[in-house]
Every structure is written in C-alpha cells, then in structure tokens.
Amino acid sequence: MEYNIDKNRHSKFILVQLPEETDDKALKAGYKNICEIGEERIRRAGKKIQDELKAKQPDLFDNENGQPLDTGFRVFRIDSSNMKDVYFAPKDLDPKQLDLFADNVKEDRTELDLLYGCMVDWGLQLSLPLSTETKDGVTVYTVNDGDLVACFGKPITDDVVKAMASKAPLRILFRDSCFEKDEQKINIYERFKQLCNWNDDEALNKIRVI
C-alpha cells in the first residue's frame, strides 16, 4: 500500500495463510487462528497509512469520495463445492427422498459463496468491483458494471428482472430455488430476450441457473 502511494501505482497482492490455531494469548484477544490475525494487521496497516497520508496531504480527503487510497481487501477460503453431491440414480430414489434434492445447494452456503464460486467457474477475477441493490426484497449483485449480474432470493419479480437487464449484463445468474415452477424459468428467459434484445442462443448461453 505504501508502494502504491510512493510510485502512484495500483498494484494488488494475494496473501495465503493456513488457519493454524493461535496460542492462549491471541485466543483471549479474540483471534481463533492466524488468518484472523492477518486480517486485523491489514486493517491496522491500512488505517495507519490513511492517517499518515491525511496528515501530509489533507486536501486529498476534501473531495466527495473522501478516500483517495484503496486499503480495502477481501477474504476468501478454499472449500468444497457449493453444490450437494447426489450419489443416487433417479431410479434408485425413494419418492419420499425427492424433497431432499429440491435445492441442490449446501445448507451452510451464503449468497456470496454462490456468487464467488460461479465467478471462479467463469474465470472472472475475484477482485472485480461488486455493487448491490435491493429490489422487491431481494438483493441484486452486479460485478464490474455488468460482467455478471446475479440474484439468489425470491420472488423474482418483473421489477427485479428489469433491474438486472438494465445493467446490460454479459452473464446472469440465479439459484434454482428462486423458481417454484419450470414455467417461471421459461418466462424469465423470454423476458430477458425482450429486454436485452437477445436471441435464443444468447439467452441460453448468458443465463445460468444453479
């Protein structure tokens, strides 16, 4: 971060740590593993650099953004797939078990888990800008001004579809549980075709339901 100030650069870095357990002293301070200590050190370093820069050049902080230096960071963990493993062939399933697979996403996964998991699948950089907005009670995620637009809540109303289409998206992502019936998925595809002026192939290639 100091290098970026001195050289007027926008260099990025990746820090990889194993979540090794901490000693009793760090545990009492609230840090369960060294990854949590690493996060806090980066936060403190960012604040220290911001304070020093503000003391030297206060005019830089007088603009509407208020922060000329980006000291933010994101934390990711390596984990198994977000999707459940289904080991049974359809013919081997008891009808009573069918509801178990109504939602094929693991129960402990968040919307951000799903979003970033698909970004990895699509080869999108995990450092791309992310913005969110709430429409009709659900959250719409927009990556890099439309490289990917996603929604995992329900219901997916027409206003939600319009909000997503307004981003001129290159890719669209939904969760299967957003839809109660297959007819709703079909209607969504048709609506995006109208709003984004896509043909059938474009809609099929750009819209993904997990």
Coordinates of N, CA and C in Angstrom, one line a residue:
M1 N 0.8 -1.2 0.0 CA 0.0 0.0 0.0 C 0.9 1.3 0.0
E2 N 2.0 1.2 0.8 CA 2.9 2.3 0.7 C 3.6 2.5 -0.6
Y3 N 3.8 1.4 -1.3 CA 4.4 1.4 -2.6 C 3.5 2.1 -3.6
N4 N 2.2 1.8 -3.5 CA 1.2 2.4 -4.4 C 1.2 3.9 -4.2
I5 N 1.4 4.4 -3.0 CA 1.4 5.8 -2.7 C 2.7 6.4 -3.3
D6 N 3.8 5.8 -3.0 CA 5.1 6.4 -3.4 C 5.3 6.4 -4.9
K7 N 4.8 5.3 -5.6 CA 5.0 5.2 -7.0 C 3.8 5.5 -7.9
N8 N 2.7 5.9 -7.2 CA 1.4 6.2 -7.9 C 1.0 5.0 -8.7
R9 N 1.0 3.9 -8.1 CA 0.6 2.6 -8.8 C -0.7 2.1 -8.2
H10 N -1.2 1.0 -8.8 CA -2.4 0.3 -8.3 C -2.1 -1.2 -8.2
S11 N -1.0 -1.5 -7.7 CA -0.6 -2.9 -7.5 C -1.5 -3.6 -6.5
K12 N -1.7 -4.9 -6.8 CA -2.5 -5.7 -5.9 C -1.7 -6.9 -5.4
F13 N -2.2 -7.5 -4.3 CA -1.4 -8.6 -3.7 C -2.4 -9.7 -3.3
I14 N -1.9 -10.9 -3.1 CA -2.6 -12.0 -2.6 C -1.8 -12.6 -1.4
L15 N -2.5 -12.7 -0.3 CA -1.8 -13.3 0.9 C -2.5 -14.6 1.2
V16 N -1.7 -15.7 1.3 CA -2.3 -17.0 1.5 C -1.8 -17.5 2.9
Q17 N -2.7 -17.9 3.8 CA -2.4 -18.4 5.1 C -3.2 -19.6 5.4
L18 N -2.5 -20.5 6.2 CA -3.2 -21.7 6.7 C -3.9 -21.2 8.0
P19 N -5.1 -21.7 8.3 CA -5.8 -21.3 9.5 C -5.3 -22.0 10.7
E20 N -4.0 -21.9 11.0 CA -3.5 -22.5 12.2 C -4.0 -21.9 13.5
E21 N -4.3 -22.7 14.5 CA -4.8 -22.2 15.7 C -3.8 -21.3 16.4
T22 N -4.3 -20.3 17.2 CA -3.4 -19.4 17.9 C -3.2 -19.9 19.3
D23 N -2.2 -19.2 19.9 CA -1.9 -19.5 21.3 C -3.0 -18.9 22.3
D24 N -2.9 -19.2 23.5 CA -3.9 -18.8 24.5 C -4.0 -17.2 24.5
K25 N -2.9 -16.5 24.4 CA -2.9 -15.1 24.5 C -3.7 -14.5 23.3
A26 N -3.4 -15.0 22.1 CA -4.2 -14.5 21.0 C -5.7 -14.9 21.0
L27 N -5.9 -16.1 21.6 CA -7.3 -16.6 21.7 C -8.1 -15.7 22.6
K28 N -7.5 -15.3 23.7 CA -8.2 -14.4 24.7 C -8.4 -13.1 24.0
A29 N -7.6 -12.6 23.1 CA -7.8 -11.4 22.4 C -8.8 -11.4 21.3
G30 N -9.3 -12.7 21.1 CA -10.4 -12.8 20.1 C -10.0 -13.4 18.8
Y31 N -8.8 -13.8 18.6 CA -8.3 -14.4 17.3 C -8.2 -15.9 17.4
K32 N -9.0 -16.6 16.7 CA -9.1 -18.0 16.8 C -7.9 -18.7 16.0
N33 N -7.5 -18.0 14.9 CA -6.4 -18.6 14.0 C -5.6 -17.4 13.4
I34 N -4.5 -17.8 12.8 CA -3.6 -16.7 12.3 C -4.2 -16.0 11.1
C35 N -5.1 -16.5 10.5 CA -5.8 -15.8 9.4 C -6.5 -14.6 9.9
E36 N -7.2 -14.7 11.1 CA -7.9 -13.6 11.7 C -6.9 -12.5 12.1
I37 N -5.7 -13.0 12.6 CA -4.6 -12.0 13.0 C -4.2 -11.3 11.7
G38 N -4.0 -12.0 10.6 CA -3.6 -11.4 9.4 C -4.6 -10.3 8.9
E39 N -5.9 -10.6 9.0 CA -6.9 -9.7 8.6 C -6.8 -8.4 9.4
E40 N -6.6 -8.5 10.7 CA -6.5 -7.4 11.6 C -5.3 -6.5 11.3
R41 N -4.2 -7.2 11.0 CA -2.9 -6.5 10.7 C -3.1 -5.6 9.4
I42 N -3.8 -6.2 8.4 CA -4.0 -5.4 7.2 C -4.9 -4.3 7.5
R43 N -6.0 -4.4 8.3 CA -6.8 -3.3 8.6 C -6.1 -2.2 9.3
R44 N -5.2 -2.6 10.3 CA -4.5 -1.6 11.0 C -3.4 -0.9 10.1
A45 N -2.8 -1.7 9.2 CA -1.8 -1.1 8.3 C -2.5 -0.1 7.4
G46 N -3.7 -0.4 6.9 CA -4.5 0.5 6.0 C -4.9 1.8 6.7
K47 N -5.3 1.6 8.0 CA -5.7 2.8 8.7 C -4.5 3.7 9.0
K48 N -3.3 3.1 9.4 CA -2.1 3.9 9.7 C -1.7 4.7 8.4
I49 N -1.7 4.0 7.3 CA -1.3 4.7 6.0 C -2.3 5.8 5.7
Q50 N -3.6 5.5 5.8 CA -4.6 6.6 5.6 C -4.4 7.8 6.5
D51 N -4.1 7.5 7.8 CA -3.9 8.6 8.7 C -2.7 9.4 8.4
E52 N -1.6 8.7 8.0 CA -0.4 9.4 7.7 C -0.5 10.3 6.4
L53 N -1.2 9.7 5.4 CA -1.4 10.4 4.2 C -2.3 11.7 4.4
K54 N -3.3 11.5 5.3 CA -4.2 12.6 5.5 C -3.5 13.7 6.3
A55 N -2.6 13.4 7.1 CA -1.8 14.4 7.9 C -0.9 15.2 6.9
K56 N -0.3 14.5 5.9 CA 0.6 15.1 5.0 C -0.2 15.9 3.9
Q57 N -1.3 15.3 3.4 CA -2.0 15.9 2.3 C -3.5 15.9 2.6
P58 N -3.9 16.7 3.5 CA -5.3 16.8 3.9 C -6.3 17.2 2.7
D59 N -5.7 17.9 1.8 CA -6.6 18.3 0.6 C -7.1 17.1 -0.2
L60 N -6.3 16.0 -0.2 CA -6.8 14.8 -0.9 C -8.1 14.3 -0.4
F61 N -8.4 14.5 0.9 CA -9.5 14.0 1.5 C -10.7 14.9 1.5
D62 N -10.6 16.1 0.9 CA -11.6 17.0 0.8 C -12.6 16.8 -0.3
N63 N -12.4 15.8 -1.2 CA -13.3 15.6 -2.3 C -14.5 14.7 -1.7
E64 N -15.4 14.5 -2.6 CA -16.6 13.8 -2.2 C -16.4 12.3 -1.9
N65 N -15.3 11.7 -2.4 CA -15.1 10.3 -2.1 C -14.4 10.2 -0.8
G66 N -13.6 11.1 -0.4 CA -13.1 11.1 1.0 C -12.0 10.1 1.2
Q67 N -11.6 9.3 0.3 CA -10.6 8.3 0.5 C -9.8 8.1 -0.8
P68 N -8.7 8.8 -1.1 CA -8.0 8.6 -2.3 C -7.2 7.3 -2.5
L69 N -7.0 6.6 -1.4 CA -6.2 5.4 -1.4 C -7.1 4.2 -1.0
D70 N -7.1 3.2 -1.8 CA -7.8 2.0 -1.6 C -7.0 1.1 -0.7
T71 N -7.5 0.9 0.6 CA -6.8 0.0 1.5 C -7.8 -1.2 1.9
G72 N -8.8 -1.4 1.1 CA -9.7 -2.5 1.3 C -9.2 -3.8 0.9
F73 N -9.8 -4.9 1.3 CA -9.3 -6.2 0.9 C -10.5 -7.2 1.1
R74 N -10.4 -8.3 0.4 CA -11.4 -9.4 0.5 C -10.8 -10.6 1.0
V75 N -11.6 -11.4 1.8 CA -11.1 -12.6 2.4 C -11.9 -13.8 1.8
F76 N -11.1 -14.8 1.3 CA -11.8 -16.0 0.7 C -11.2 -17.2 1.4
R77 N -12.0 -18.3 1.4 CA -11.5 -19.5 1.9 C -11.6 -20.6 0.8
I78 N -10.7 -21.5 0.8 CA -10.8 -22.7 -0.1 C -11.7 -23.7 0.6
D79 N -12.7 -24.1 -0.2 CA -13.7 -25.1 0.4 C -14.1 -26.0 -0.7
S80 N -15.0 -26.9 -0.3 CA -15.6 -27.9 -1.3 C -16.6 -27.1 -2.1
S81 N -17.2 -27.9 -3.1 CA -18.2 -27.3 -4.0 C -19.4 -26.8 -3.2
N82 N -20.0 -25.7 -3.7 CA -21.2 -25.2 -3.1 C -22.4 -26.2 -3.3
M83 N -22.3 -27.1 -4.2 CA -23.4 -28.0 -4.6 C -23.3 -29.3 -3.9
K84 N -24.5 -29.9 -3.6 CA -24.6 -31.1 -2.9 C -24.2 -32.3 -3.9
D85 N -23.6 -33.3 -3.3 CA -23.3 -34.5 -4.1 C -24.5 -35.4 -4.1
V86 N -25.0 -35.7 -5.2 CA -26.1 -36.7 -5.4 C -25.6 -38.0 -5.9
Y87 N -25.6 -39.0 -5.1 CA -25.0 -40.3 -5.4 C -26.0 -41.3 -6.0
F88 N -27.3 -40.9 -5.9 CA -28.3 -41.9 -6.3 C -28.8 -41.6 -7.7
A89 N -29.0 -42.7 -8.5 CA -29.6 -42.5 -9.8 C -31.1 -42.3 -9.5
P90 N -31.8 -41.6 -10.4 CA -33.2 -41.4 -10.2 C -34.0 -42.6 -10.0
K91 N -33.7 -43.7 -10.6 CA -34.4 -45.0 -10.5 C -34.2 -45.6 -9.1
D92 N -33.1 -45.2 -8.4 CA -32.9 -45.7 -7.0 C -33.4 -44.9 -5.9
L93 N -34.0 -43.7 -6.3 CA -34.6 -42.8 -5.2 C -35.9 -43.3 -4.8
D94 N -36.1 -43.3 -3.5 CA -37.4 -43.5 -2.9 C -38.2 -42.2 -3.1
P95 N -39.5 -42.2 -3.5 CA -40.3 -41.0 -3.6 C -40.2 -40.0 -2.4
K96 N -40.1 -40.6 -1.2 CA -40.0 -39.8 0.0 C -38.7 -39.0 0.1
Q97 N -37.7 -39.4 -0.7 CA -36.4 -38.7 -0.7 C -36.3 -37.5 -1.7
L98 N -37.3 -37.4 -2.5 CA -37.2 -36.4 -3.6 C -37.0 -35.0 -3.1
D99 N -37.7 -34.7 -2.0 CA -37.7 -33.4 -1.4 C -36.3 -33.0 -0.9
L100 N -35.4 -34.0 -0.6 CA -34.1 -33.8 -0.1 C -33.3 -33.0 -1.2
F101 N -33.6 -33.2 -2.4 CA -32.8 -32.6 -3.5 C -33.5 -31.5 -4.2
A102 N -34.6 -31.0 -3.6 CA -35.3 -29.9 -4.2 C -34.4 -28.7 -4.3
D103 N -33.5 -28.5 -3.4 CA -32.5 -27.4 -3.5 C -31.1 -28.1 -3.5
N104 N -30.3 -27.9 -4.6 CA -29.1 -28.7 -4.7 C -27.9 -27.9 -4.1
V105 N -28.1 -26.8 -3.4 CA -27.1 -26.0 -2.8 C -26.9 -26.4 -1.3
K106 N -25.7 -26.6 -0.9 CA -25.5 -27.0 0.5 C -26.1 -25.9 1.5
E107 N -26.6 -26.4 2.6 CA -27.3 -25.5 3.5 C -26.5 -24.4 4.1
D108 N -25.2 -24.6 4.3 CA -24.4 -23.6 5.0 C -23.8 -22.6 4.1
R109 N -24.2 -22.5 2.8 CA -23.6 -21.6 1.9 C -24.4 -20.3 1.8
T110 N -23.7 -19.2 1.7 CA -24.3 -17.9 1.6 C -24.4 -17.5 0.2
E111 N -25.1 -16.4 -0.1 CA -25.3 -15.9 -1.4 C -23.9 -15.5 -2.0
L112 N -23.1 -14.9 -1.2 CA -21.7 -14.5 -1.6 C -20.9 -15.8 -2.0
D113 N -21.1 -16.9 -1.2 CA -20.4 -18.1 -1.6 C -20.8 -18.5 -3.0
L114 N -22.1 -18.5 -3.3 CA -22.6 -18.9 -4.6 C -22.0 -17.9 -5.7
L115 N -22.0 -16.6 -5.4 CA -21.6 -15.6 -6.4 C -20.1 -15.9 -6.7
Y116 N -19.3 -15.9 -5.7 CA -17.8 -16.0 -6.0 C -17.5 -17.4 -6.5
G117 N -18.2 -18.4 -6.1 CA -18.0 -19.8 -6.7 C -18.2 -19.8 -8.2
C118 N -19.2 -19.1 -8.6 CA -19.5 -19.1 -10.1 C -18.5 -18.1 -10.8
M119 N -18.0 -17.1 -10.1 CA -17.0 -16.2 -10.7 C -15.7 -17.1 -11.0
V120 N -15.4 -18.0 -10.1 CA -14.3 -18.8 -10.3 C -14.5 -19.7 -11.5
D121 N -15.7 -20.3 -11.6 CA -16.1 -21.2 -12.7 C -16.0 -20.4 -14.0
W122 N -16.4 -19.2 -14.0 CA -16.4 -18.4 -15.3 C -15.1 -17.7 -15.6
G123 N -14.1 -17.8 -14.7 CA -12.8 -17.2 -14.9 C -12.8 -15.7 -14.7
L124 N -13.7 -15.2 -13.8 CA -13.7 -13.8 -13.5 C -12.8 -13.5 -12.4
Q125 N -12.1 -12.4 -12.4 CA -11.2 -12.0 -11.3 C -12.0 -11.7 -10.0
L126 N -11.5 -12.3 -8.9 CA -12.3 -12.1 -7.7 C -12.1 -10.7 -7.1
S127 N -11.2 -9.9 -7.7 CA -11.0 -8.5 -7.2 C -11.9 -7.5 -8.0
L128 N -12.7 -8.0 -8.9 CA -13.5 -7.0 -9.6 C -14.5 -6.3 -8.7
P129 N -14.8 -5.1 -9.0 CA -15.8 -4.3 -8.2 C -17.1 -5.0 -8.1
L130 N -17.7 -4.9 -6.9 CA -19.0 -5.5 -6.7 C -20.0 -4.5 -6.0
S131 N -21.2 -4.3 -6.6 CA -22.2 -3.5 -6.0 C -23.4 -4.3 -5.8
T132 N -24.3 -3.8 -4.9 CA -25.5 -4.5 -4.6 C -26.7 -3.4 -4.5
E133 N -27.8 -3.9 -4.8 CA -29.0 -3.1 -4.6 C -30.2 -4.0 -4.2
T134 N -31.2 -3.5 -3.5 CA -32.3 -4.3 -3.1 C -33.5 -3.9 -3.9
K135 N -34.2 -4.9 -4.5 CA -35.3 -4.7 -5.3 C -36.4 -5.7 -4.9
D136 N -37.6 -5.2 -4.5 CA -38.7 -6.1 -4.1 C -38.2 -7.1 -3.1
G137 N -37.4 -6.7 -2.2 CA -37.0 -7.5 -1.0 C -35.9 -8.5 -1.3
V138 N -35.3 -8.5 -2.5 CA -34.2 -9.4 -2.8 C -33.0 -8.6 -3.2
T139 N -31.8 -9.2 -3.1 CA -30.6 -8.5 -3.4 C -30.1 -8.8 -4.8
V140 N -29.8 -7.8 -5.6 CA -29.2 -8.0 -6.9 C -27.7 -7.6 -6.8
Y141 N -26.9 -8.5 -7.2 CA -25.4 -8.3 -7.2 C -24.9 -8.0 -8.6
T142 N -24.1 -7.0 -8.7 CA -23.6 -6.6 -10.0 C -22.1 -6.5 -9.9
V143 N -21.4 -7.4 -10.7 CA -20.0 -7.5 -10.8 C -19.4 -6.7 -12.0
N144 N -18.6 -5.7 -11.7 CA -17.9 -4.9 -12.7 C -18.8 -4.3 -13.7
D145 N -19.9 -3.6 -13.2 CA -20.8 -2.9 -14.0 C -21.5 -3.8 -15.1
G146 N -21.7 -5.1 -14.8 CA -22.5 -5.9 -15.7 C -21.8 -7.1 -16.2
D147 N -20.5 -7.4 -15.9 CA -19.8 -8.6 -16.3 C -20.6 -9.8 -15.8
L148 N -21.2 -9.7 -14.6 CA -22.1 -10.7 -14.1 C -23.1 -10.0 -13.2
V149 N -24.4 -10.4 -13.4 CA -25.5 -9.9 -12.5 C -26.2 -11.1 -12.0
A150 N -26.4 -11.1 -10.6 CA -26.9 -12.3 -10.0 C -28.0 -11.9 -9.0
C151 N -28.9 -12.9 -8.8 CA -29.9 -12.8 -7.7 C -30.2 -14.2 -7.2
F152 N -30.2 -14.4 -5.9 CA -30.5 -15.7 -5.4 C -31.7 -15.7 -4.5
G153 N -32.4 -14.6 -4.3 CA -33.6 -14.6 -3.5 C -34.9 -14.8 -4.3
K154 N -36.0 -14.8 -3.6 CA -37.3 -14.9 -4.3 C -38.3 -14.1 -3.5
P155 N -39.3 -13.6 -4.3 CA -39.6 -14.0 -5.7 C -38.8 -13.1 -6.7
I156 N -38.6 -13.7 -7.9 CA -38.0 -12.9 -8.9 C -39.1 -12.2 -9.7
T157 N -39.4 -11.0 -9.3 CA -40.5 -10.2 -9.9 C -40.0 -9.6 -11.2
D158 N -41.0 -9.0 -11.9 CA -40.6 -8.4 -13.2 C -39.7 -7.1 -13.0
D159 N -40.0 -6.5 -11.8 CA -39.1 -5.3 -11.5 C -37.7 -5.8 -11.2
V160 N -37.5 -7.0 -10.6 CA -36.2 -7.5 -10.4 C -35.5 -7.8 -11.8
V161 N -36.2 -8.4 -12.7 CA -35.7 -8.7 -14.0 C -35.3 -7.4 -14.7
K162 N -36.2 -6.4 -14.6 CA -35.9 -5.1 -15.3 C -34.6 -4.5 -14.7
A163 N -34.4 -4.6 -13.4 CA -33.3 -4.0 -12.8 C -32.0 -4.7 -13.2
M164 N -32.1 -6.0 -13.3 CA -30.9 -6.8 -13.8 C -30.6 -6.5 -15.3
A165 N -31.7 -6.5 -16.1 CA -31.5 -6.2 -17.5 C -30.9 -4.9 -17.8
S166 N -31.2 -3.9 -16.9 CA -30.7 -2.5 -17.1 C -29.2 -2.4 -17.0
K167 N -28.6 -3.4 -16.4 CA -27.1 -3.4 -16.3 C -26.4 -3.8 -17.6
A168 N -27.2 -4.1 -18.6 CA -26.6 -4.7 -19.9 C -25.6 -5.8 -19.5
P169 N -26.2 -6.9 -18.9 CA -25.3 -7.9 -18.4 C -24.7 -8.8 -19.5
L170 N -23.5 -9.3 -19.2 CA -22.8 -10.3 -20.0 C -23.2 -11.7 -19.6
R171 N -23.5 -11.8 -18.3 CA -23.9 -13.1 -17.7 C -24.9 -12.8 -16.6
I172 N -25.9 -13.8 -16.5 CA -26.9 -13.6 -15.5 C -26.9 -14.9 -14.7
L173 N -27.1 -14.8 -13.4 CA -27.1 -16.0 -12.5 C -28.2 -16.0 -11.5
F174 N -28.9 -17.2 -11.4 CA -30.0 -17.4 -10.5 C -29.7 -18.7 -9.7
R175 N -30.4 -18.8 -8.6 CA -30.4 -20.0 -7.9 C -31.7 -20.8 -8.2
D176 N -31.6 -22.1 -8.3 CA -32.8 -22.9 -8.8 C -34.0 -22.7 -7.9
S177 N -33.7 -22.5 -6.6 CA -34.8 -22.3 -5.6 C -35.5 -21.0 -5.7
C178 N -35.0 -20.1 -6.6 CA -35.7 -18.8 -6.9 C -37.1 -19.1 -7.6
F179 N -37.2 -20.2 -8.2 CA -38.4 -20.5 -9.0 C -39.1 -21.7 -8.5
E180 N -40.4 -21.6 -8.3 CA -41.2 -22.7 -7.8 C -41.7 -23.6 -8.9
K181 N -41.8 -23.1 -10.1 CA -42.2 -23.9 -11.3 C -41.3 -23.7 -12.4
D182 N -41.1 -24.7 -13.3 CA -40.3 -24.6 -14.5 C -40.8 -23.5 -15.4
E183 N -42.1 -23.3 -15.4 CA -42.7 -22.2 -16.3 C -42.1 -20.8 -15.9
Q184 N -41.8 -20.6 -14.7 CA -41.2 -19.3 -14.3 C -39.9 -19.1 -14.9
K185 N -39.1 -20.2 -15.0 CA -37.8 -20.1 -15.6 C -37.9 -19.8 -17.1
I186 N -38.8 -20.4 -17.7 CA -39.1 -20.1 -19.2 C -39.5 -18.7 -19.4
N187 N -40.3 -18.2 -18.5 CA -40.8 -16.8 -18.6 C -39.6 -15.8 -18.4
I188 N -38.7 -16.2 -17.5 CA -37.6 -15.3 -17.2 C -36.7 -15.3 -18.5
Y189 N -36.4 -16.4 -19.1 CA -35.6 -16.4 -20.3 C -36.2 -15.5 -21.4
E190 N -37.5 -15.7 -21.6 CA -38.2 -14.9 -22.6 C -38.2 -13.4 -22.3
R191 N -38.3 -13.1 -21.0 CA -38.3 -11.7 -20.6 C -36.9 -11.0 -20.8
F192 N -35.9 -11.7 -20.5 CA -34.5 -11.2 -20.8 C -34.3 -11.1 -22.3
K193 N -34.8 -12.0 -23.1 CA -34.7 -11.9 -24.5 C -35.3 -10.6 -25.0
Q194 N -36.4 -10.2 -24.5 CA -37.1 -9.0 -24.9 C -36.3 -7.7 -24.4
L195 N -36.0 -7.7 -23.1 CA -35.4 -6.6 -22.5 C -33.9 -6.3 -23.0
C196 N -33.2 -7.4 -23.3 CA -31.8 -7.3 -23.7 C -31.6 -7.5 -25.2
N197 N -32.7 -7.7 -25.9 CA -32.6 -8.0 -27.4 C -31.7 -9.1 -27.7
W198 N -31.9 -10.2 -27.0 CA -31.1 -11.5 -27.2 C -31.9 -12.4 -28.0
N199 N -31.2 -13.3 -28.8 CA -31.8 -14.4 -29.5 C -31.8 -15.6 -28.5
D200 N -32.3 -16.7 -29.0 CA -32.4 -17.9 -28.1 C -31.0 -18.4 -27.6
D201 N -30.1 -18.4 -28.5 CA -28.7 -18.9 -28.2 C -28.1 -18.0 -27.1
E202 N -28.2 -16.7 -27.3 CA -27.6 -15.7 -26.4 C -28.3 -15.9 -25.0
A203 N -29.6 -16.1 -24.9 CA -30.2 -16.2 -23.6 C -29.8 -17.5 -23.0
L204 N -29.7 -18.6 -23.7 CA -29.2 -19.9 -23.1 C -27.8 -19.8 -22.7
N205 N -26.9 -19.1 -23.4 CA -25.5 -19.0 -23.0 C -25.3 -18.0 -21.9
K206 N -26.1 -17.0 -21.8 CA -25.8 -16.0 -20.8 C -26.5 -16.1 -19.5
I207 N -27.6 -16.9 -19.5 CA -28.4 -17.1 -18.2 C -28.1 -18.5 -17.6
R208 N -27.7 -18.5 -16.4 CA -27.4 -19.7 -15.7 C -28.2 -19.9 -14.4
V209 N -28.7 -21.1 -14.2 CA -29.5 -21.4 -13.0 C -28.8 -22.5 -12.3
I210 N -28.4 -22.3 -11.0 CA -27.6 -23.3 -10.3 C -28.5 -23.9 -9.2

